[in-house]
Short mmCIF file of C-alpha atoms in Angstrom, two decimals:
data_model
loop_
_atom_site.label_atom_id
_atom_site.label_comp_id
_atom_site.label_asym_id
_atom_site.label_seq_id
_atom_site.Cartn_x
_atom_site.Cartn_y
_atom_site.Cartn_z
CA UNK L 1 50.06 31.44 -14.98
CA UNK L 2 48.52 34.53 -13.42
CA UNK L 3 46.95 34.52 -9.99
CA UNK L 4 43.55 35.29 -11.68
CA UNK L 5 43.75 32.23 -13.91
CA UNK L 6 44.69 30.06 -10.99
CA UNK L 7 41.92 31.53 -8.90
CA UNK L 8 39.35 30.74 -11.83
CA UNK L 9 40.76 27.27 -12.08
CA UNK L 10 40.36 26.72 -8.41
CA UNK L 11 36.80 28.03 -8.42
CA UNK L 12 35.90 25.59 -11.23
CA UNK L 13 37.38 22.56 -9.36
CA UNK L 14 35.53 23.62 -6.19
CA UNK L 15 32.28 23.95 -8.43
CA UNK L 16 32.50 20.56 -9.96
CA UNK L 17 33.61 18.86 -6.74
CA UNK L 18 30.65 20.38 -4.83
CA UNK L 19 28.29 19.74 -7.79
CA UNK L 20 29.19 16.09 -7.75
CA UNK L 21 29.06 15.80 -3.95
CA UNK L 22 25.54 17.37 -3.84
CA UNK L 23 24.50 15.05 -6.57
CA UNK L 24 25.74 11.81 -4.93
CA UNK L 25 24.43 12.94 -1.49
CA UNK L 26 21.03 13.87 -2.94
CA UNK L 27 20.77 10.45 -4.74
CA UNK L 28 21.63 8.62 -1.38
CA UNK L 29 19.09 10.45 0.42
CA UNK L 30 16.43 9.83 -2.25
CA UNK L 31 17.26 6.16 -2.81
CA UNK L 32 18.91 5.00 0.42
CA UNK L 33 15.89 4.74 2.66
CA UNK L 34 14.21 2.48 -0.05
CA UNK L 35 17.23 0.28 -0.65
CA UNK L 36 20.66 0.15 0.95
CA UNK L 37 19.53 1.54 4.29
CA UNK L 38 15.87 0.63 3.95
CA UNK L 39 13.10 1.39 6.48
CA UNK L 40 10.87 -1.23 8.02
CA UNK L 41 8.66 -2.86 5.37
CA UNK L 42 5.07 -1.70 5.40
CA UNK L 43 2.47 -4.29 6.52
CA UNK L 44 -0.44 -3.94 4.10
CA UNK L 45 -2.96 -4.88 6.88
CA UNK L 46 -1.88 -2.23 9.27
CA UNK L 47 -1.19 1.47 9.61
CA UNK L 48 2.07 2.76 8.17
CA UNK L 49 4.73 3.59 10.74
CA UNK L 50 6.62 6.93 10.95
CA UNK L 51 9.65 5.47 9.14
CA UNK L 52 7.50 4.90 6.04
CA UNK L 53 6.78 8.50 5.70
CA UNK L 54 10.34 9.50 6.49
CA UNK L 55 11.38 7.38 3.48
CA UNK L 56 8.82 8.99 1.26
CA UNK L 57 9.72 12.51 2.22
CA UNK L 58 13.40 11.64 1.67
CA UNK L 59 12.67 10.76 -1.88
CA UNK L 60 11.41 14.32 -2.61
CA UNK L 61 14.13 16.16 -0.66
CA UNK L 62 16.91 13.94 -2.04
CA UNK L 63 15.85 14.59 -5.50
CA UNK L 64 15.88 18.45 -4.99
CA UNK L 65 19.31 18.11 -3.47
CA UNK L 66 20.60 16.10 -6.35
CA UNK L 67 18.97 18.37 -8.93
CA UNK L 68 20.63 21.40 -7.42
CA UNK L 69 23.98 19.53 -7.61
CA UNK L 70 23.35 18.82 -11.20
CA UNK L 71 22.56 22.37 -11.91
CA UNK L 72 25.86 23.38 -10.35
CA UNK L 73 27.69 21.00 -12.53
CA UNK L 74 25.96 21.85 -15.76
CA UNK L 75 25.57 25.64 -15.47
CA UNK L 76 28.61 27.62 -16.64
CA UNK L 77 28.15 30.65 -14.52
CA UNK L 78 30.35 30.48 -11.54
CA UNK L 79 28.06 32.94 -9.55
CA UNK L 80 25.32 30.44 -8.89
CA UNK L 81 27.52 28.64 -6.39
CA UNK L 82 26.79 30.46 -3.22
CA UNK L 83 23.04 30.47 -3.81
CA UNK L 84 23.04 26.74 -4.48
CA UNK L 85 25.16 26.04 -1.35
CA UNK L 86 22.73 28.34 0.76
CA UNK L 87 19.82 26.18 -0.65
CA UNK L 88 21.71 22.91 0.12
CA UNK L 89 22.44 24.23 3.66
CA UNK L 90 18.80 24.67 4.31
CA UNK L 91 17.91 21.32 2.77
CA UNK L 92 20.67 19.64 4.89
CA UNK L 93 18.92 21.04 8.13
CA UNK L 94 15.63 19.57 6.84
CA UNK L 95 17.29 16.21 6.24
CA UNK L 96 18.45 16.17 9.85
CA UNK L 97 15.04 17.28 11.22
CA UNK L 98 12.89 14.79 9.38
CA UNK L 99 14.05 11.49 10.84
CA UNK L 100 14.67 12.98 14.31
CA UNK L 101 11.91 15.52 15.12
CA UNK L 102 9.50 16.42 12.25
CA UNK L 103 8.51 12.67 11.21
CA UNK L 104 10.78 10.27 13.08
CA UNK L 105 11.44 6.49 12.83
CA UNK L 106 10.51 3.48 14.94
CA UNK L 107 11.55 3.67 18.58
CA UNK L 108 12.97 0.19 18.81
CA UNK L 109 16.73 0.38 18.66
CA UNK L 110 16.99 -2.82 16.77
CA UNK L 111 14.41 -1.79 14.10
CA UNK L 112 16.08 -1.50 10.76
CA UNK L 113 15.04 2.07 10.36
CA UNK L 114 16.46 3.01 13.75
CA UNK L 115 19.88 1.25 13.46
CA UNK L 116 20.48 1.91 9.82
CA UNK L 117 18.28 4.56 8.10
CA UNK L 118 18.36 7.11 11.00
CA UNK L 119 22.14 7.27 11.27
CA UNK L 120 22.59 7.22 7.61
CA UNK L 121 20.25 10.21 7.12
CA UNK L 122 21.90 12.10 10.04
CA UNK L 123 25.41 11.52 8.51
CA UNK L 124 24.24 12.63 5.09
CA UNK L 125 22.54 15.78 6.43
CA UNK L 126 25.62 16.73 8.36
CA UNK L 127 27.83 16.10 5.44
CA UNK L 128 25.58 18.47 3.31
CA UNK L 129 25.65 21.13 5.94
CA UNK L 130 29.45 21.00 6.34
CA UNK L 131 30.04 21.17 2.58
CA UNK L 132 27.53 24.03 2.14
CA UNK L 133 28.92 26.00 4.91
CA UNK L 134 32.60 25.46 3.83
CA UNK L 135 31.60 26.66 0.29
CA UNK L 136 29.77 29.79 1.60
CA UNK L 137 32.65 30.68 3.79
CA UNK L 138 35.26 30.23 1.12
CA UNK L 139 33.13 32.14 -1.27
CA UNK L 140 32.70 34.97 1.28
CA UNK L 141 36.45 35.19 2.14
CA UNK L 142 37.45 35.10 -1.56
CA UNK L 143 35.06 37.96 -2.45
CA UNK L 144 36.35 40.10 0.51
CA UNK L 145 39.90 39.42 -0.70
CA UNK L 146 39.09 40.49 -4.32
CA UNK L 147 37.33 43.61 -2.96
CA UNK L 148 40.26 44.55 -0.95
CA UNK L 149 42.69 43.90 -3.87
CA UNK L 150 40.50 46.15 -6.04
CA UNK L 151 40.68 48.99 -3.44
CA UNK Y 1 64.35 38.48 8.35
CA UNK Y 2 60.66 38.71 7.52
CA UNK Y 3 60.80 36.34 4.56
CA UNK Y 4 62.77 33.54 6.32
CA UNK Y 5 61.35 30.08 5.60
CA UNK Y 6 61.69 27.48 8.41
CA UNK Y 7 62.04 23.76 7.64
CA UNK Y 8 58.53 23.13 8.75
CA UNK Y 9 57.14 25.80 6.55
CA UNK Y 10 59.23 24.48 3.72
CA UNK Y 11 57.62 21.03 4.30
CA UNK Y 12 54.19 22.60 4.10
CA UNK Y 13 55.12 24.41 0.97
CA UNK Y 14 56.37 21.28 -0.54
CA UNK Y 15 53.13 19.42 0.35
CA UNK Y 16 50.99 22.16 -1.17
CA UNK Y 17 53.03 22.37 -4.27
CA UNK Y 18 52.81 18.70 -4.99
CA UNK Y 19 49.22 18.55 -3.93
CA UNK Y 20 48.11 15.73 -6.20
CA UNK Y 21 50.90 13.35 -4.93
CA UNK Y 22 50.33 14.48 -1.35
CA UNK Y 23 46.63 13.75 -1.57
CA UNK Y 24 47.50 10.18 -2.86
CA UNK Y 25 49.87 9.63 0.09
CA UNK Y 26 47.30 10.94 2.56
CA UNK Y 27 44.63 8.78 1.09
CA UNK Y 28 46.91 5.65 1.44
CA UNK Y 29 47.71 6.46 5.02
CA UNK Y 30 43.93 7.23 5.56
CA UNK Y 31 43.03 3.73 4.35
CA UNK Y 32 45.72 2.13 6.55
CA UNK Y 33 44.44 3.94 9.54
CA UNK Y 34 40.83 3.36 8.74
CA UNK Y 35 41.37 -0.52 8.73
CA UNK Y 36 43.59 -0.43 11.74
CA UNK Y 37 41.11 1.55 13.90
CA UNK Y 38 37.99 -0.05 12.48
CA UNK Y 39 39.42 -3.54 12.75
CA UNK Y 40 40.54 -3.08 16.29
CA UNK Y 41 37.34 -1.58 17.59
CA UNK Y 42 35.34 -4.42 15.88
CA UNK Y 43 37.48 -7.06 17.41
CA UNK Y 44 37.36 -5.47 20.88
CA UNK Y 45 33.59 -5.12 20.58
CA UNK Y 46 33.19 -8.78 19.83
CA UNK Y 47 35.54 -9.96 22.73
CA UNK Y 48 33.56 -7.59 25.15
CA UNK Y 49 30.23 -9.19 23.94
CA UNK Y 50 31.55 -12.68 24.42
CA UNK Y 51 32.82 -11.78 27.93
CA UNK Y 52 29.53 -10.22 28.83
CA UNK Y 53 27.64 -13.19 27.76
CA UNK Y 54 29.79 -15.64 29.61
CA UNK Y 55 29.39 -13.55 32.73
CA UNK Y 56 25.61 -13.46 32.34
CA UNK Y 57 25.08 -17.15 31.64
CA UNK Y 58 25.85 -17.98 35.13
CA UNK Y 59 24.86 -21.52 35.25
CA UNK Y 60 26.99 -24.55 34.22
CA UNK Y 61 24.02 -26.54 32.67
CA UNK Y 62 20.68 -25.54 31.49
CA UNK Y 63 17.99 -28.28 31.08
CA UNK Y 64 14.94 -27.48 28.77
CA UNK Y 65 12.16 -29.75 27.36
CA UNK Y 66 13.46 -32.11 24.69
CA UNK Y 67 13.79 -30.61 21.24
CA UNK Y 68 13.90 -26.94 22.48
CA UNK Y 69 17.57 -26.31 22.75
CA UNK Y 70 17.76 -24.07 19.66
CA UNK Y 71 14.82 -22.02 20.98
CA UNK Y 72 16.54 -21.69 24.33
CA UNK Y 73 19.68 -20.52 22.74
CA UNK Y 74 17.76 -17.97 20.58
CA UNK Y 75 16.27 -16.63 23.77
CA UNK Y 76 19.66 -16.27 25.47
CA UNK Y 77 21.89 -15.23 22.58
CA UNK Y 78 19.63 -13.40 20.09
CA UNK Y 79 16.73 -12.25 22.15
CA UNK Y 80 14.44 -14.34 19.97
CA UNK Y 81 11.26 -14.66 22.23
CA UNK Y 82 9.96 -18.09 22.82
CA UNK Y 83 8.08 -20.33 25.33
CA UNK Y 84 8.16 -24.00 26.16
CA UNK Y 85 7.26 -25.87 29.21
CA UNK Y 86 7.77 -29.19 31.07
CA UNK Y 87 6.83 -30.58 34.47
CA UNK Y 88 7.97 -28.85 37.43
CA UNK Y 89 8.90 -32.18 39.05
CA UNK Y 90 11.99 -32.13 36.75
CA UNK Y 91 13.50 -29.59 39.12
CA UNK Y 92 13.10 -31.87 42.20
CA UNK Y 93 14.66 -34.74 40.25
CA UNK Y 94 17.62 -32.78 39.01
CA UNK Y 95 18.37 -31.52 42.56
CA UNK Y 96 18.95 -35.07 43.52
CA UNK Y 97 21.34 -36.06 40.70
CA UNK Y 98 24.87 -36.69 41.85
CA UNK Y 99 27.14 -33.75 41.13
CA UNK Y 100 24.44 -31.17 41.20
CA UNK Y 101 25.04 -28.41 43.72
CA UNK Y 102 22.24 -25.83 43.16
CA UNK Y 103 19.07 -25.83 40.87
CA UNK Y 104 16.78 -23.05 40.08
CA UNK Y 105 13.81 -23.05 37.66
CA UNK Y 106 12.67 -20.30 35.16
CA UNK Y 107 9.29 -19.67 33.44
CA UNK Y 108 9.28 -18.11 29.98
CA UNK Y 109 6.49 -16.04 28.53
CA UNK Y 110 6.31 -13.71 25.49
CA UNK Y 111 4.26 -10.52 25.35
CA UNK Y 112 3.56 -7.62 23.14
CA UNK Y 113 5.19 -4.53 24.39
CA UNK Y 114 2.24 -2.03 24.08
CA UNK Y 115 4.55 1.02 23.95
CA UNK Y 116 5.84 0.51 20.67
CA UNK Y 117 5.28 -1.46 17.49
CA UNK Y 118 3.99 -4.68 18.98
CA UNK Y 119 7.45 -6.24 19.11
CA UNK Y 120 7.32 -9.37 21.27
CA UNK Y 121 9.16 -9.21 24.47
CA UNK Y 122 10.64 -12.23 26.55
CA UNK Y 123 9.43 -12.51 30.10
CA UNK Y 124 11.73 -14.63 32.33
CA UNK Y 125 10.19 -15.54 35.79
CA UNK Y 126 12.60 -16.65 38.36
CA UNK Y 127 12.19 -18.05 41.79
CA UNK Y 128 13.86 -15.52 44.20
CA UNK Y 129 14.45 -18.17 46.89
CA UNK Y 130 16.60 -20.51 44.76
CA UNK Y 131 17.81 -18.19 41.95
CA UNK Y 132 21.57 -17.83 41.68
CA UNK Y 133 21.76 -16.44 38.09
CA UNK Y 134 19.50 -13.31 37.61
CA UNK Y 135 19.62 -11.83 41.13
CA UNK Y 136 23.50 -11.37 41.21
CA UNK Y 137 23.36 -9.10 38.10
CA UNK Y 138 20.15 -7.57 38.99
CA UNK Y 139 21.91 -6.38 42.23
CA UNK Y 140 24.46 -4.43 40.06
CA UNK Y 141 21.55 -1.99 39.28
CA UNK Y 142 19.03 -2.67 42.04
CA UNK Y 143 19.81 -3.33 45.64
CA UNK Y 144 16.15 -3.64 46.77
CA UNK Y 145 13.93 -6.65 46.89
CA UNK Y 146 11.85 -7.41 43.84
CA UNK Y 147 8.23 -7.11 44.96
CA UNK Y 148 5.08 -8.49 43.38
CA UNK Y 149 4.15 -6.65 40.14
CA UNK Y 150 7.57 -5.05 39.73
CA UNK Y 151 9.91 -5.94 36.83
CA UNK Y 152 13.52 -5.52 35.86
CA UNK Y 153 14.05 -4.80 32.20
CA UNK Y 154 16.84 -5.34 29.73
CA UNK Y 155 18.65 -2.32 28.30
CA UNK Y 156 16.87 -2.45 24.86
CA UNK Y 157 13.44 -2.65 26.14
CA UNK Y 158 11.47 0.58 25.26
CA UNK Y 159 10.06 2.38 28.14
CA UNK Y 160 8.95 5.87 28.98
CA UNK Y 161 9.73 8.18 31.95
CA UNK Y 162 6.64 7.13 33.88
CA UNK Y 163 8.46 4.25 35.60
CA UNK Y 164 5.97 1.54 34.67
CA UNK Y 165 5.10 -0.71 31.57
CA UNK Y 166 1.82 -2.14 30.48
CA UNK Y 167 1.52 -5.77 29.39
CA UNK Y 168 -2.01 -7.16 28.56
CA UNK Y 169 -3.51 -4.02 30.05
CA UNK Y 170 -1.94 -4.46 33.37
CA UNK Y 171 0.58 -2.07 34.87
CA UNK Y 172 4.05 -3.18 36.18
CA UNK Y 173 6.36 -0.92 38.02
CA UNK Y 174 9.97 -0.88 36.49
CA UNK Y 175 12.27 -1.45 39.42
CA UNK Y 176 15.52 -1.18 37.42
CA UNK Y 177 16.95 -1.18 33.88
CA UNK Y 178 19.93 -3.51 33.34
CA UNK Y 179 23.20 -2.53 31.80
CA UNK Y 180 23.63 -3.41 28.10
CA UNK Y 181 25.22 -6.74 27.34
CA UNK Y 182 25.11 -6.82 23.54
CA UNK Y 183 23.21 -10.20 23.75
CA UNK Y 184 19.76 -11.47 23.71
CA UNK Y 185 19.46 -10.63 27.55
CA UNK Y 186 18.96 -7.02 26.53
CA UNK Y 187 15.45 -7.68 25.32
CA UNK Y 188 14.34 -9.73 28.36
CA UNK Y 189 12.13 -8.68 31.19
CA UNK Y 190 12.72 -10.37 34.56
CA UNK Y 191 10.20 -10.76 37.32
CA UNK Y 192 9.55 -13.25 40.11
CA UNK Y 193 7.42 -16.23 39.52
CA UNK Y 194 4.33 -14.81 41.14
CA UNK Y 195 4.31 -11.68 38.90
CA UNK Y 196 4.87 -13.66 35.70
CA UNK Y 197 1.95 -16.06 36.82
CA UNK Y 198 -0.36 -12.97 37.13
CA UNK Y 199 0.80 -11.89 33.70
CA UNK Y 200 -0.02 -15.30 32.43
CA UNK Y 201 -3.44 -14.83 33.87
CA UNK Y 202 -3.90 -11.30 32.28
CA UNK Y 203 -2.85 -12.78 29.02
CA UNK Y 204 -5.41 -15.36 29.07
CA UNK Y 205 -8.10 -12.88 30.07
CA UNK Y 206 -7.25 -11.00 26.92
CA UNK Y 207 -7.62 -14.09 24.96
CA UNK Y 208 -4.06 -14.90 24.22
CA UNK Y 209 -3.43 -18.67 24.28
CA UNK Y 210 -0.06 -20.26 24.79
CA UNK Y 211 0.11 -23.98 24.99
CA UNK Y 212 -3.48 -25.08 25.60
CA UNK Y 213 -3.01 -27.86 27.97
CA UNK Y 214 -0.40 -26.22 30.19
CA UNK Y 215 -0.77 -26.76 33.91
CA UNK Y 216 0.64 -23.33 35.01
CA UNK Y 217 1.10 -24.20 38.60
CA UNK Y 218 3.09 -27.37 37.87
CA UNK Y 219 5.12 -26.11 34.79
CA UNK Y 220 8.44 -24.52 34.13
CA UNK Y 221 10.58 -23.67 31.05
CA UNK Y 222 13.98 -24.43 32.27
CA UNK Y 223 16.21 -25.54 35.12
CA UNK Y 224 19.55 -23.95 35.60
CA UNK Y 225 22.13 -25.99 37.39
CA UNK Y 226 25.35 -25.16 39.08
CA UNK Y 227 27.62 -28.24 39.60
CA UNK Y 228 29.37 -29.30 42.72
CA UNK Y 229 33.03 -28.65 43.29
CA UNK Y 230 35.23 -31.53 42.18
CA UNK Y 231 32.67 -32.74 39.40
CA UNK Y 232 33.26 -32.04 35.71
CA UNK Y 233 30.29 -31.01 33.50
CA UNK Y 234 30.36 -34.11 31.31
CA UNK Y 235 30.02 -36.43 34.33
CA UNK Y 236 27.06 -34.49 35.64
CA UNK Y 237 25.53 -34.37 32.17
CA UNK Y 238 25.79 -38.24 32.03
CA UNK Y 239 24.27 -38.53 35.39
CA UNK Y 240 21.29 -36.37 34.41
CA UNK Y 241 20.78 -38.53 31.33
CA UNK Y 242 20.87 -41.76 33.37
CA UNK Y 243 18.20 -40.48 35.73
CA UNK Y 244 15.90 -38.27 33.82
CA UNK Y 245 14.13 -38.76 30.28
CA UNK Y 246 12.58 -36.27 28.01
CA UNK Y 247 14.88 -33.36 28.67
CA UNK Y 248 17.45 -31.49 26.53
CA UNK Y 249 20.74 -30.64 28.18
CA UNK Y 250 22.66 -27.52 27.19
CA UNK Y 251 26.14 -27.01 28.63
CA UNK Y 252 26.96 -23.29 29.29
CA UNK Y 253 30.54 -23.80 28.09
CA UNK Y 254 29.38 -25.36 24.89
CA UNK Y 255 27.31 -22.27 24.10
CA UNK Y 256 30.03 -19.94 24.75
CA UNK Y 257 32.63 -22.31 22.97
CA UNK Y 258 30.49 -22.21 19.87
CA UNK Y 259 30.27 -18.51 19.96
CA UNK Y 260 34.03 -18.36 20.57
CA UNK Y 261 34.60 -20.51 17.52
CA UNK Y 262 32.49 -18.28 15.37
CA UNK Y 263 34.32 -15.29 16.74
CA UNK Y 264 37.74 -16.81 16.08
CA UNK Y 265 36.71 -17.32 12.45
CA UNK Y 266 35.61 -13.79 12.24
CA UNK Y 267 38.72 -12.69 13.94
CA UNK Y 268 40.97 -14.45 11.47
CA UNK Y 269 39.13 -12.99 8.67
CA UNK Y 270 39.50 -9.44 10.02
CA UNK Y 271 43.23 -9.92 10.73
CA UNK Y 272 44.07 -11.24 7.17
CA UNK Y 273 42.08 -8.30 5.84
CA UNK Y 274 43.99 -5.89 8.03
CA UNK Y 275 47.33 -7.47 7.18
CA UNK Y 276 46.64 -7.40 3.35
CA UNK Y 277 45.54 -3.88 3.56
CA UNK Y 278 48.53 -2.85 5.68
CA UNK Y 279 50.91 -4.56 3.23
CA UNK Y 280 49.37 -3.02 0.19
CA UNK Y 281 49.31 0.49 1.76
CA UNK Y 282 52.96 0.27 2.86
CA UNK Y 283 54.08 -1.00 -0.57
CA UNK Y 284 52.27 2.02 -2.17
CA UNK Y 285 53.84 4.45 0.39
CA UNK Y 286 57.23 2.98 -0.34
CA UNK Y 287 56.90 3.27 -4.13
CA UNK Y 288 55.45 6.74 -3.98
CA UNK Y 289 58.02 8.07 -1.52
CA UNK Y 290 60.84 6.47 -3.47
CA UNK Y 291 59.66 8.19 -6.73
CA UNK Y 292 59.03 11.44 -4.93
CA UNK Y 293 62.47 11.66 -3.25
CA UNK Y 294 64.25 10.60 -6.47
CA UNK Y 295 62.52 13.24 -8.62
CA UNK Y 296 63.47 15.95 -6.03
CA UNK Y 297 67.17 15.21 -6.19
CA UNK Y 298 67.80 18.57 -7.85
CA UNK Y 299 65.82 20.42 -5.22
CA UNK Y 300 67.78 18.71 -2.42
CA UNK Y 301 70.96 19.47 -4.46
CA UNK Y 302 69.98 23.16 -4.49
CA UNK Y 303 69.29 23.17 -0.72
CA UNK Y 304 72.62 21.59 0.07
CA UNK Y 305 74.34 24.08 -2.27
CA UNK Y 306 72.89 27.12 -0.29
CA UNK Y 307 74.10 25.65 2.96
CA UNK Y 308 71.58 23.21 4.17
CA UNK Y 309 73.10 20.33 6.04
CA UNK Y 310 72.26 16.68 5.29
CA UNK Y 311 70.27 16.52 8.54
CA UNK Y 312 68.16 19.50 7.39
CA UNK Y 313 67.36 17.92 3.98
CA UNK Y 314 66.35 14.76 5.70
CA UNK Y 315 64.38 16.69 8.36
CA UNK Y 316 62.32 18.31 5.55
CA UNK Y 317 61.39 15.08 4.01
CA UNK Y 318 60.56 13.58 7.43
CA UNK Y 319 58.43 16.46 8.44
CA UNK Y 320 56.52 16.10 5.19
CA UNK Y 321 55.92 12.50 5.92
CA UNK Y 322 54.82 13.18 9.40
CA UNK Y 323 52.34 15.83 8.35
CA UNK Y 324 51.01 13.47 5.66
CA UNK Y 325 50.83 10.58 8.17
CA UNK Y 326 49.08 12.58 10.81
CA UNK Y 327 46.53 14.05 8.23
CA UNK Y 328 45.86 10.61 6.91
CA UNK Y 329 45.55 9.11 10.32
CA UNK Y 330 42.89 11.65 11.41
CA UNK Y 331 40.90 11.32 8.28
CA UNK Y 332 41.01 7.48 8.46
CA UNK Y 333 39.97 7.35 12.20
CA UNK Y 334 37.15 9.95 11.34
CA UNK Y 335 35.77 7.86 8.57
CA UNK Y 336 35.99 4.72 10.51
CA UNK Y 337 34.33 6.39 13.42
CA UNK Y 338 31.42 7.56 11.07
CA UNK Y 339 30.66 4.00 10.30
CA UNK Y 340 31.49 2.12 13.51
CA UNK Y 341 29.61 4.48 16.04
CA UNK Y 342 26.39 5.61 14.41
CA UNK Y 343 25.91 2.06 12.93
CA UNK Y 344 26.89 0.23 16.08
CA UNK Y 345 23.52 -1.52 16.70
CA UNK Y 346 23.20 -2.47 13.03
CA UNK Y 347 26.71 -3.96 13.05
CA UNK Y 348 25.93 -5.96 16.02
CA UNK Y 349 22.67 -7.30 14.57
CA UNK Y 350 24.34 -8.08 11.32
CA UNK Y 351 27.22 -10.16 12.79
CA UNK Y 352 24.71 -12.18 14.96
CA UNK Y 353 27.36 -12.51 17.71
CA UNK Y 354 27.42 -10.75 21.11
CA UNK Y 355 28.60 -7.27 20.40
CA UNK Y 356 29.32 -4.57 22.90
CA UNK Y 357 31.35 -1.38 22.18
CA UNK Y 358 34.28 -1.06 24.47
CA UNK Y 359 34.35 1.80 27.01
CA UNK Y 360 35.44 5.35 26.05
CA UNK Y 361 38.88 5.04 27.55
CA UNK Y 362 39.75 2.07 25.47
CA UNK Y 363 38.48 3.64 22.27
CA UNK Y 364 40.54 6.71 23.13
CA UNK Y 365 43.78 4.55 23.59
CA UNK Y 366 43.14 2.86 20.22
CA UNK Y 367 42.81 6.20 18.55
CA UNK Y 368 45.93 7.38 19.95
CA UNK Y 369 47.82 4.23 18.98
CA UNK Y 370 46.48 4.32 15.52
CA UNK Y 371 47.47 7.99 15.03
CA UNK Y 372 50.95 7.18 16.31
CA UNK Y 373 51.30 4.36 13.88
CA UNK Y 374 50.03 6.69 11.09
CA UNK Y 375 52.61 9.35 12.06
CA UNK Y 376 55.48 6.84 12.43
CA UNK Y 377 55.19 4.64 9.32
CA UNK Y 378 55.51 7.20 6.57
CA UNK Y 379 58.50 9.04 8.16
CA UNK Y 380 60.37 5.68 8.53
CA UNK Y 381 59.74 4.79 4.84
CA UNK Y 382 60.59 8.36 3.66
CA UNK Y 383 63.75 8.67 5.80
CA UNK Y 384 65.32 5.50 4.24
CA UNK Y 385 65.24 7.25 0.78
CA UNK Y 386 66.03 10.70 2.17
CA UNK Y 387 69.22 9.43 3.88
CA UNK Y 388 70.33 7.62 0.65
CA UNK Y 389 69.79 10.89 -1.42
CA UNK Y 390 71.51 12.98 1.18
CA UNK Y 391 74.61 10.82 0.98
CA UNK Y 392 75.37 11.91 -2.66
CA UNK Y 393 77.69 14.65 -3.61
CA UNK Y 394 75.89 17.93 -3.94
CA UNK Y 395 77.00 18.67 -7.48
CA UNK Y 396 76.08 15.13 -8.68
CA UNK Y 397 72.67 15.45 -7.02
CA UNK Y 398 71.97 18.73 -8.93
CA UNK Y 399 73.03 17.31 -12.09
CA UNK Y 400 71.20 14.09 -11.85
CA UNK Y 401 67.95 15.41 -13.16
CA UNK Y 402 69.62 16.71 -16.36
#
């Protein structure tokens, strides 16, 4: 098997792996704060707390992350990969900022949003950033190698 | 020579060449180390929580109004705010009971912490002149005298940098913040009885009613008792029952014994899970290494034929196993840490037992031990098969795969 074919196979595996990972992470970010690591329930008689808005914003961001992952899985062109990873990197940073700085969660350590939702979103955000950066770096190094080989 | 391959490099090449199999072996080792590390930290945290609770309880016996033992346990163990009262004369009567060495009373009150989320906070007023429970561990964090309108707060009480807190529109200076205990004590606020009384008045002014017919000056919530040397708790409890009606008696050792029983049950469950996972992982490792070494007989035969000694062949296999073991160990510990440390508070709240992470050095030791086990188990398994293969005649080893 020639090195070009092996290289293309590796790129495909990377593409599908990342696409699936982004899709899964996106779904967890969208659905998690409403379900498995839910925020504090909203009292209908009083003002909504910060964690309520964090959960709502997470639905939007998580959906976009998942959609980009799906596009990565479905689209045949391997060139989209770096673009999608760059977008996921920026979204990952946003996922980190929302429950910590931009919107926040309840201050009480034993409130469910603080003990479960906050760490879950931070971990998912970091994971998204790590995967995106890794893909960008591998793509960059691979392109450099190809350019050097062509020369 | 430039293109010489060392045995270590050969091991890396073999791992890369059989990537799918290597990934499977690394996954099994990762699962083993995940459960080893995670299970160990969980058990150590539960033990530390129980020890911290036993230290904090302080008293041998706690006496509360009849029917309020569950509420009292909720206050102490789970930080569930509550208030209940009986006549102050009970304290005087208890002091006279045979076998009682020291008594001190406490006054319970609940409040809204106005800094956040209206979560009720438990106030515990103590008498500085007779107290032998609260002041010893306040002294760990605060050496001064607790003055009027100053409070000592548990580790989980929210506060800002101003150094004071507001309850019922009245400011109280924070004298100290106590160390974390992993129990209900972390959500308590301690103050002397005079301060708590002023808080009670402030609450009444704001329209908060507690028990309507309470005579504040002559009411207390609990009496803590230290028994005299030479007496056992059951005898003193019996003496109290013979002399005083209308009270509920809680033995300190009973409370910790109940928690220790629950903890033992949880411990057994964790150990069984750990054992089953370890056995399963080791069996899979044995099967995989056995298959792997057998299918590479020709490869080992070729190595022997070009001059590799038996020791070299075994060394290649062992090095591969060590690399796989360490990789799996690091991954397992990392995954376990991702769950245990960020979700530490959530785990503690979920198990409903005193839960306190061990200190950093203990955790580091557990990580090192887990990594050592992960690095040692696969090579031991692999070496058994490698030694067997290396004993065969080179020619026969090379022909075996034909």
